[in-house]
């Protein structure tokens, strides 16, 4: 190893210490572990299979991040057994912190070590520095009440639903539910084997075992569990070898009465490249869809995060954010954090005017350019009214309420000024547009069941109109 390589390895060890702590770095990457850089690989040599399985399972992602931080490029960790290091291990008297009843000679020792590490909140699928989310922190609304109840039953009453398959669009809380279920299950079954990982991680682990570390170790790791949870199942699309292995893993766990939990952005029947037999297994327990949060749920998420960030919001600002960021919870949180940062930077209180000033750019770039005529057409189609109704002088309730809704949507989705919006929708004044905006937001804030002409709720009407706008 030349001087430059030694400097890189020293920097990698320093990065590791920052990520996992100095004590754990000394135990697992001290004199009993040799690290070197070979081309685009970070080679980690250890004394035996026991160490190899442990480091690969628990520190692979930390090694990747440390290497990237140290040398500015990605290095792929490779794990090797170097018997000569065993003498070094004995000389230093170092042994891994094994959990109770774990004997390094037993077949399932690596899996038990893996689970012990996961119990401490350091599972490789868990982001560094945070623990799994809790089901109690999941904000429940009409769009997700069924899946939330199923999640509780799955965690509290093993065997009720397995597999449980959760699907829905990005940003609807699927990963939160998976983490919450795994956390609750582990709390009620502290000695049970629980693993949560993404489909990409499962695939990488499988390919690594297939081409190097060996399939027996891989299969012990995932088939000796009480609960296996896999996120982003759609990633398996057309990965035939991985899908075959996944099916055998599912079969083994189901025959043993173990629990399976999956999440995807689409239903089992919509998964491409999956054989019918595997789709049948994924659908064999309970399949639950989680939809984008409705207004009341978005308001709950917003208030939860405002409390967490120590931000005080008045009702008008809450209404403004919850009604303008409707696609994902992440958008709400991002808007709230930007508002907090701007308030601190400019030393200004968070008022409605300040929120509109700070967040207008996010709202303007929320999607494709929308014209007033697009708003008019979408509202008329959803409510089943004539195309020129909203521009007429008709003051009947069946016309006024849709017109107010169209004005509110125009403020949200277009850059048109108040006067331009008022002029377009029946030559109204800018004050009429302001009044319409306040009335719609007040209706949303007072009740989720506020009605518009027809059988739809206000929230459902807005959702359908916005769906048409996105599709156009």
Coordinates of C-alpha atoms in Angstrom, one line a residue:
X1 CA 0.0 0.0 0.0
X2 CA 1.5 3.4 -1.0
X3 CA 1.4 6.6 1.0
X4 CA -1.6 7.9 -0.8
X5 CA -3.6 4.8 -0.2
X6 CA -2.7 4.8 3.5
X7 CA -3.9 8.4 3.7
X8 CA -7.2 7.4 2.1
X9 CA -7.6 4.4 4.5
X10 CA -6.9 6.7 7.5
X11 CA -9.5 9.1 6.2
X12 CA -12.0 6.3 5.7
X13 CA -11.4 5.1 9.3
X14 CA -12.0 8.7 10.5
X15 CA -15.2 9.0 8.5
X16 CA -16.4 5.7 10.0
X17 CA -15.7 6.9 13.5
X18 CA -17.9 9.9 12.9
X19 CA -20.7 7.7 11.6
X20 CA -20.7 4.8 14.0
X21 CA -18.6 6.1 17.0
X22 CA -15.0 5.7 17.9
X23 CA -15.6 2.7 20.2
X24 CA -17.4 0.6 17.6
X25 CA -14.8 1.6 15.0
X26 CA -12.0 0.3 17.3
X27 CA -13.8 -2.9 18.0
X28 CA -14.8 -3.8 14.4
X29 CA -12.2 -2.0 12.3
X30 CA -9.2 -2.1 14.7
X31 CA -6.1 -4.3 14.4
X32 CA -8.2 -7.4 13.7
X33 CA -9.5 -5.9 10.4
X34 CA -7.4 -4.8 7.4
X35 CA -8.7 -2.2 5.0
X36 CA -7.2 -1.3 1.6
X37 CA -8.2 0.3 -1.7
X38 CA -7.9 -1.7 -4.9
X39 CA -9.0 0.1 -8.1
X40 CA -12.8 0.9 -7.4
X41 CA -13.1 -1.5 -4.5
X42 CA -12.7 -1.0 -0.8
X43 CA -11.3 -4.4 0.4
X44 CA -12.1 -5.4 4.0
X45 CA -10.1 -8.4 5.2
X46 CA -11.1 -10.2 8.3
X47 CA -10.1 -13.3 10.3
X48 CA -13.1 -15.6 9.8
X49 CA -16.6 -16.1 8.4
X50 CA -18.1 -14.8 11.6
X51 CA -16.5 -11.3 11.2
X52 CA -17.2 -11.3 7.5
X53 CA -21.0 -11.9 7.9
X54 CA -21.2 -9.4 10.7
X55 CA -19.4 -6.5 8.9
X56 CA -21.2 -7.1 5.6
X57 CA -24.6 -7.2 7.3
X58 CA -24.2 -4.2 9.6
X59 CA -21.6 -1.9 8.2
X60 CA -21.7 -2.2 4.4
X61 CA -23.6 1.1 3.9
X62 CA -21.4 2.9 6.5
X63 CA -18.3 1.8 4.6
X64 CA -19.7 3.0 1.3
X65 CA -20.6 6.4 2.8
X66 CA -17.2 6.7 4.5
X67 CA -15.3 5.9 1.3
X68 CA -17.3 8.4 -0.6
X69 CA -16.6 11.1 2.0
X70 CA -12.9 10.3 2.2
X71 CA -12.0 10.1 -1.5
X72 CA -14.9 11.7 -3.3
X73 CA -15.8 8.7 -5.4
X74 CA -17.8 5.5 -4.9
X75 CA -15.9 2.4 -3.8
X76 CA -17.6 -1.0 -3.6
X77 CA -17.0 -2.8 -0.4
X78 CA -15.6 -6.3 -0.8
X79 CA -15.2 -8.7 2.1
X80 CA -12.4 -11.3 2.3
X81 CA -11.3 -13.8 4.9
X82 CA -7.6 -13.6 5.7
X83 CA -6.7 -16.5 8.2
X84 CA -3.4 -14.8 9.2
X85 CA -5.5 -12.1 10.9
X86 CA -6.8 -14.7 13.4
X87 CA -3.4 -14.5 15.2
X88 CA -3.7 -10.8 15.4
X89 CA -7.2 -11.2 16.8
X90 CA -6.0 -13.6 19.5
X91 CA -3.1 -11.4 20.4
X92 CA -5.4 -8.4 21.1
X93 CA -8.1 -10.5 22.8
X94 CA -10.8 -8.8 20.8
X95 CA -14.2 -10.5 20.4
X96 CA -17.5 -9.2 19.0
X97 CA -20.2 -8.1 21.4
X98 CA -22.4 -11.2 20.8
X99 CA -26.0 -11.2 22.1
X100 CA -27.2 -13.8 24.7
X101 CA -27.2 -17.4 23.6
X102 CA -25.0 -16.8 20.6
X103 CA -22.2 -19.1 19.9
X104 CA -20.0 -18.2 16.9
X105 CA -19.9 -21.8 16.0
X106 CA -23.6 -22.1 15.5
X107 CA -25.1 -21.8 12.0
X108 CA -27.5 -19.0 12.8
X109 CA -25.0 -16.9 14.9
X110 CA -24.5 -14.3 12.1
X111 CA -28.3 -13.8 11.9
X112 CA -28.6 -13.4 15.6
X113 CA -25.9 -10.8 15.7
X114 CA -27.6 -9.1 12.8
X115 CA -30.8 -9.0 14.8
X116 CA -29.1 -7.8 18.0
X117 CA -27.6 -4.9 16.0
X118 CA -31.0 -4.1 14.5
X119 CA -32.6 -4.0 18.0
X120 CA -30.2 -1.2 18.9
X121 CA -31.5 0.8 15.9
X122 CA -28.5 0.2 13.6
X123 CA -30.1 -2.0 11.0
X124 CA -28.5 -1.3 7.6
X125 CA -31.9 -0.4 6.1
X126 CA -32.3 2.3 8.8
X127 CA -30.9 5.7 8.2
X128 CA -27.9 6.5 10.3
X129 CA -28.8 8.7 13.3
X130 CA -32.5 7.9 13.5
X131 CA -34.7 5.0 14.7
X132 CA -37.6 3.4 13.0
X133 CA -40.8 5.5 12.9
X134 CA -43.7 4.7 15.3
X135 CA -47.3 3.7 14.3
X136 CA -48.5 6.2 17.0
X137 CA -46.9 9.0 15.0
X138 CA -48.7 8.2 11.8
X139 CA -51.5 10.8 11.1
X140 CA -54.7 8.9 10.3
X141 CA -57.4 10.2 7.9
X142 CA -60.0 8.8 5.6
X143 CA -57.5 7.9 3.0
X144 CA -55.4 5.7 5.2
X145 CA -57.5 4.5 8.2
X146 CA -58.0 1.0 6.8
X147 CA -54.3 0.4 6.2
X148 CA -53.4 1.9 9.6
X149 CA -55.8 -0.5 11.3
X150 CA -54.4 -3.4 9.3
X151 CA -50.9 -2.4 10.3
X152 CA -51.8 -2.4 14.0
X153 CA -53.4 -5.8 13.7
X154 CA -50.4 -7.2 11.8
X155 CA -48.0 -6.0 14.5
X156 CA -50.1 -7.0 17.5
X157 CA -51.7 -10.2 16.3
X158 CA -49.2 -12.2 14.3
X159 CA -50.8 -14.6 11.8
X160 CA -53.8 -12.3 11.2
X161 CA -52.7 -11.1 7.9
X162 CA -49.6 -12.4 6.2
X163 CA -48.4 -11.3 3.8
X164 CA -49.6 -7.7 4.3
X165 CA -49.1 -5.8 1.0
X166 CA -49.3 -2.0 1.2
X167 CA -49.3 0.0 -2.0
X168 CA -49.9 3.6 -3.1
X169 CA -48.2 6.7 -4.6
X170 CA -44.9 8.1 -3.4
X171 CA -45.1 10.1 -0.3
X172 CA -48.2 8.6 1.2
X173 CA -46.5 7.0 4.3
X174 CA -45.8 3.4 3.2
X175 CA -42.3 3.4 4.6
X176 CA -43.5 5.0 7.8
X177 CA -46.0 2.1 8.2
X178 CA -43.4 -0.5 7.5
X179 CA -41.0 0.9 10.0
X180 CA -43.9 1.4 12.6
X181 CA -45.0 -2.3 12.2
X182 CA -41.5 -3.6 12.5
X183 CA -40.9 -1.5 15.6
X184 CA -44.2 -2.5 17.2
X185 CA -43.6 -6.2 16.4
X186 CA -40.1 -6.1 17.9
X187 CA -41.3 -4.4 21.0
X188 CA -44.0 -7.1 21.6
X189 CA -41.6 -9.9 20.5
X190 CA -38.1 -8.7 21.7
X191 CA -36.3 -11.9 20.9
X192 CA -37.9 -12.3 17.4
X193 CA -35.8 -11.9 14.2
X194 CA -37.0 -8.8 12.4
X195 CA -35.5 -7.4 9.2
X196 CA -36.7 -4.4 7.1
X197 CA -34.8 -3.6 3.9
X198 CA -35.5 -2.3 0.4
X199 CA -35.9 -4.5 -2.7
X200 CA -32.7 -3.0 -4.0
X201 CA -30.8 -4.0 -0.8
X202 CA -32.3 -7.5 -1.0
X203 CA -31.2 -7.8 -4.7
X204 CA -27.7 -6.5 -3.9
X205 CA -27.3 -9.0 -1.0
X206 CA -28.5 -11.8 -3.2
X207 CA -26.1 -11.0 -6.1
X208 CA -23.2 -10.7 -3.6
X209 CA -24.0 -14.1 -2.2
X210 CA -24.5 -15.6 -5.6
X211 CA -21.1 -14.3 -6.8
X212 CA -19.0 -14.6 -3.7
X213 CA -20.1 -14.9 -0.1
X214 CA -22.3 -18.0 -0.7
X215 CA -26.1 -18.7 -0.8
X216 CA -26.3 -20.7 2.5
X217 CA -25.4 -17.7 4.5
X218 CA -27.8 -15.5 2.6
X219 CA -30.7 -17.9 3.0
X220 CA -30.1 -18.3 6.7
X221 CA -30.1 -14.6 7.1
X222 CA -33.6 -14.1 5.5
X223 CA -35.3 -17.5 6.2
X224 CA -34.6 -17.8 9.9
X225 CA -36.7 -14.7 10.7
X226 CA -40.0 -14.0 12.4
X227 CA -40.7 -11.0 10.3
X228 CA -39.3 -10.0 6.9
X229 CA -40.3 -6.6 5.5
X230 CA -39.4 -5.4 2.0
X231 CA -40.0 -1.9 0.7
X232 CA -40.2 -0.7 -2.9
X233 CA -41.1 -4.2 -4.3
X234 CA -41.5 -2.7 -7.8
X235 CA -37.7 -2.6 -8.0
X236 CA -37.7 -6.4 -8.6
X237 CA -39.3 -5.8 -12.0
X238 CA -37.8 -8.3 -14.5
X239 CA -35.0 -9.4 -12.1
X240 CA -35.8 -13.1 -12.8
X241 CA -33.1 -14.7 -10.6
X242 CA -33.9 -12.5 -7.7
X243 CA -37.6 -13.1 -8.1
X244 CA -37.1 -16.9 -8.0
X245 CA -35.1 -16.5 -4.8
X246 CA -37.7 -14.2 -3.3
X247 CA -40.5 -16.7 -4.1
X248 CA -38.6 -19.5 -2.4
X249 CA -37.9 -17.2 0.6
X250 CA -41.6 -16.3 0.8
X251 CA -42.6 -20.0 0.6
X252 CA -40.2 -21.0 3.4
X253 CA -41.4 -18.3 5.7
X254 CA -45.1 -18.9 5.1
X255 CA -44.7 -22.7 5.7
X256 CA -43.1 -21.8 9.0
X257 CA -45.9 -19.5 10.0
X258 CA -43.7 -16.4 9.9
X259 CA -44.7 -12.9 9.0
X260 CA -44.2 -11.1 5.6
X261 CA -44.7 -7.4 4.9
X262 CA -44.3 -5.6 1.6
X263 CA -44.8 -2.1 0.2
X264 CA -44.9 -0.9 -3.4
X265 CA -46.0 2.0 -5.6
X266 CA -48.5 -0.3 -7.3
X267 CA -50.8 -3.3 -6.6
X268 CA -49.5 -6.9 -6.9
X269 CA -51.5 -7.4 -10.1
X270 CA -49.8 -4.4 -11.7
X271 CA -46.2 -5.5 -11.0
X272 CA -44.5 -6.1 -14.3
X273 CA -42.2 -9.1 -14.8
X274 CA -43.7 -11.0 -11.8
X275 CA -44.9 -14.6 -12.5
X276 CA -48.6 -15.3 -11.6
X277 CA -47.5 -17.7 -8.8
X278 CA -45.5 -15.0 -7.1
X279 CA -48.3 -12.4 -7.5
X280 CA -50.7 -14.9 -6.0
X281 CA -48.4 -15.3 -2.9
X282 CA -48.1 -11.5 -2.5
X283 CA -51.9 -11.2 -2.7
X284 CA -52.6 -14.1 -0.4
X285 CA -52.8 -12.2 2.8
X286 CA -54.2 -8.7 2.8
X287 CA -53.7 -6.0 0.2
X288 CA -54.3 -2.4 1.3
X289 CA -54.1 0.8 -0.7
X290 CA -53.0 4.0 0.9
X291 CA -54.1 7.2 -0.9
X292 CA -52.7 10.7 -0.8
X293 CA -53.6 12.5 2.4
X294 CA -56.9 14.4 2.4
X295 CA -57.1 18.0 3.7
X296 CA -57.7 17.0 7.3
X297 CA -54.8 14.6 7.3
X298 CA -52.4 17.1 5.7
X299 CA -53.4 19.6 8.4
X300 CA -52.6 17.0 11.1
X301 CA -49.2 16.2 9.5
X302 CA -48.5 19.9 9.3
X303 CA -49.3 20.5 13.0
X304 CA -47.3 17.5 14.1
X305 CA -44.2 18.7 12.3
X306 CA -44.7 22.3 13.4
X307 CA -44.7 21.1 17.0
X308 CA -41.6 19.0 16.3
X309 CA -39.8 21.9 14.8
X310 CA -41.0 24.3 17.5
X311 CA -42.9 26.6 15.1
X312 CA -46.1 28.4 16.0
X313 CA -48.5 28.8 13.1
X314 CA -51.8 30.6 13.1
X315 CA -54.9 29.1 11.4
X316 CA -54.6 31.1 8.2
X317 CA -51.1 29.9 7.6
X318 CA -52.0 26.3 8.3
X319 CA -54.9 26.5 5.8
X320 CA -52.6 28.1 3.2
X321 CA -49.9 25.4 3.4
X322 CA -52.3 22.4 3.7
X323 CA -54.4 23.6 0.7
X324 CA -51.5 24.4 -1.6
X325 CA -49.2 21.4 -1.0
X326 CA -51.5 18.4 -1.8
X327 CA -49.3 15.7 -3.4
X328 CA -47.0 14.4 -0.7
X329 CA -46.3 14.8 3.0
X330 CA -42.7 15.5 2.1
X331 CA -43.9 18.7 0.3
X332 CA -45.6 19.9 3.4
X333 CA -42.6 19.3 5.6
X334 CA -40.3 20.9 3.0
X335 CA -42.5 24.0 2.8
X336 CA -42.6 24.2 6.6
X337 CA -38.8 24.0 6.9
X338 CA -38.3 26.6 4.3
X339 CA -40.7 28.9 6.0
X340 CA -38.9 28.4 9.3
X341 CA -35.5 29.1 7.8
X342 CA -36.8 32.2 6.0
X343 CA -38.4 33.5 9.2
X344 CA -35.1 33.1 11.1
X345 CA -33.0 34.6 8.3
X346 CA -35.1 37.7 7.9
X347 CA -36.2 37.9 11.5
X348 CA -39.8 38.2 10.5
X349 CA -42.9 36.5 12.1
X350 CA -44.7 33.8 10.1
X351 CA -47.8 35.5 8.8
X352 CA -50.0 34.6 5.9
X353 CA -48.4 37.4 3.7
X354 CA -44.9 36.1 4.6
X355 CA -45.9 32.5 3.8
X356 CA -47.2 33.6 0.4
X357 CA -44.1 35.5 -0.3
X358 CA -41.7 32.7 0.7
X359 CA -43.6 29.7 -0.7
X360 CA -44.9 31.3 -3.9
X361 CA -42.0 29.9 -5.9
X362 CA -42.6 26.4 -4.7
X363 CA -46.3 26.7 -5.6
X364 CA -45.5 28.2 -9.0
X365 CA -43.3 25.3 -9.9
X366 CA -45.5 22.7 -8.4
X367 CA -46.4 21.3 -11.8
X368 CA -46.9 22.1 -15.4
X369 CA -48.1 25.5 -16.5
X370 CA -51.9 25.7 -16.0
X371 CA -54.1 28.2 -17.8
X372 CA -57.4 29.7 -16.6
X373 CA -59.2 27.9 -19.4
X374 CA -57.8 24.6 -18.1
X375 CA -59.2 25.4 -14.6
X376 CA -62.6 26.3 -16.2
X377 CA -62.7 23.1 -18.3
X378 CA -61.7 20.8 -15.5
X379 CA -64.2 22.2 -13.0
X380 CA -67.1 22.0 -15.5
X381 CA -66.2 18.4 -16.4
X382 CA -66.0 17.2 -12.8
X383 CA -69.2 19.0 -11.7
X384 CA -71.1 18.3 -14.9
X385 CA -72.0 21.9 -15.7
X386 CA -72.1 23.7 -19.1
X387 CA -68.8 25.0 -20.4
X388 CA -69.7 28.7 -20.3
X389 CA -71.4 28.7 -16.9
X390 CA -68.5 30.0 -14.9
X391 CA -68.1 33.1 -17.1
X392 CA -71.8 33.9 -17.0
X393 CA -73.5 36.5 -14.7
X394 CA -75.7 33.8 -13.1
X395 CA -75.7 34.2 -9.3
X396 CA -77.5 30.9 -8.5
X397 CA -75.8 28.8 -5.8
X398 CA -75.3 26.0 -8.4
X399 CA -73.1 28.5 -10.3
X400 CA -71.6 30.6 -7.6
X401 CA -70.0 27.8 -5.6
X402 CA -68.3 26.2 -8.7
X403 CA -67.1 29.7 -9.7
X404 CA -65.6 30.4 -6.3
X405 CA -63.9 27.0 -6.4
X406 CA -62.5 27.8 -9.9
X407 CA -61.1 31.1 -8.6
X408 CA -59.5 29.4 -5.6
X409 CA -57.9 26.8 -7.9
X410 CA -56.7 29.6 -10.2
X411 CA -55.0 31.3 -7.3
X412 CA -53.3 28.0 -6.4
X413 CA -52.3 26.7 -9.9
X414 CA -51.7 29.8 -12.0
X415 CA -49.7 33.0 -11.9
X416 CA -52.7 35.1 -12.9
X417 CA -53.4 38.2 -10.8
X418 CA -56.5 38.8 -8.9
X419 CA -57.9 41.2 -11.5
X420 CA -57.2 38.8 -14.3
X421 CA -58.9 35.9 -12.5
X422 CA -61.9 38.1 -11.7
X423 CA -62.2 39.4 -15.2
X424 CA -62.0 35.9 -16.7
X425 CA -64.7 34.4 -14.5
X426 CA -67.6 36.7 -15.3
X427 CA -66.0 40.2 -15.0
X428 CA -65.7 40.0 -11.2
X429 CA -63.6 42.4 -9.2
X430 CA -60.3 41.4 -7.4
X431 CA -62.1 41.7 -4.0
X432 CA -64.6 39.0 -5.2
X433 CA -61.7 36.7 -5.9
X434 CA -60.2 37.3 -2.4
X435 CA -63.6 36.6 -0.9
X436 CA -64.0 33.4 -2.9
X437 CA -60.6 32.2 -1.8
X438 CA -61.4 32.8 1.9
X439 CA -64.8 31.1 1.6
X440 CA -63.3 28.0 0.0
X441 CA -60.5 27.8 2.6
X442 CA -63.0 28.3 5.4
X443 CA -65.1 25.5 4.1
X444 CA -62.1 23.2 4.0
X445 CA -61.1 24.2 7.5
X446 CA -64.5 23.7 9.1
X447 CA -65.5 20.3 7.8
X448 CA -64.2 17.7 5.4
X449 CA -67.8 17.1 4.3
X450 CA -68.6 20.5 3.0
X451 CA -70.7 19.9 -0.1
X452 CA -70.5 21.3 -3.6
X453 CA -73.3 20.9 -6.1
X454 CA -73.7 17.2 -6.7
X455 CA -72.8 14.2 -4.5
X456 CA -69.1 14.9 -4.1
X457 CA -67.4 16.5 -1.1
X458 CA -65.3 19.6 -1.5
X459 CA -62.1 17.7 -0.9
X460 CA -63.0 15.0 -3.4
X461 CA -64.0 17.6 -6.0
X462 CA -60.7 19.3 -5.6
X463 CA -58.8 16.0 -5.9
X464 CA -60.6 15.1 -9.1
X465 CA -60.2 18.5 -10.7
X466 CA -56.4 18.5 -9.9
X467 CA -56.1 15.0 -11.3
X468 CA -57.6 16.3 -14.6
X469 CA -55.2 19.2 -14.6
X470 CA -52.2 16.9 -14.1
X471 CA -53.4 14.7 -16.9
X472 CA -54.0 17.5 -19.4

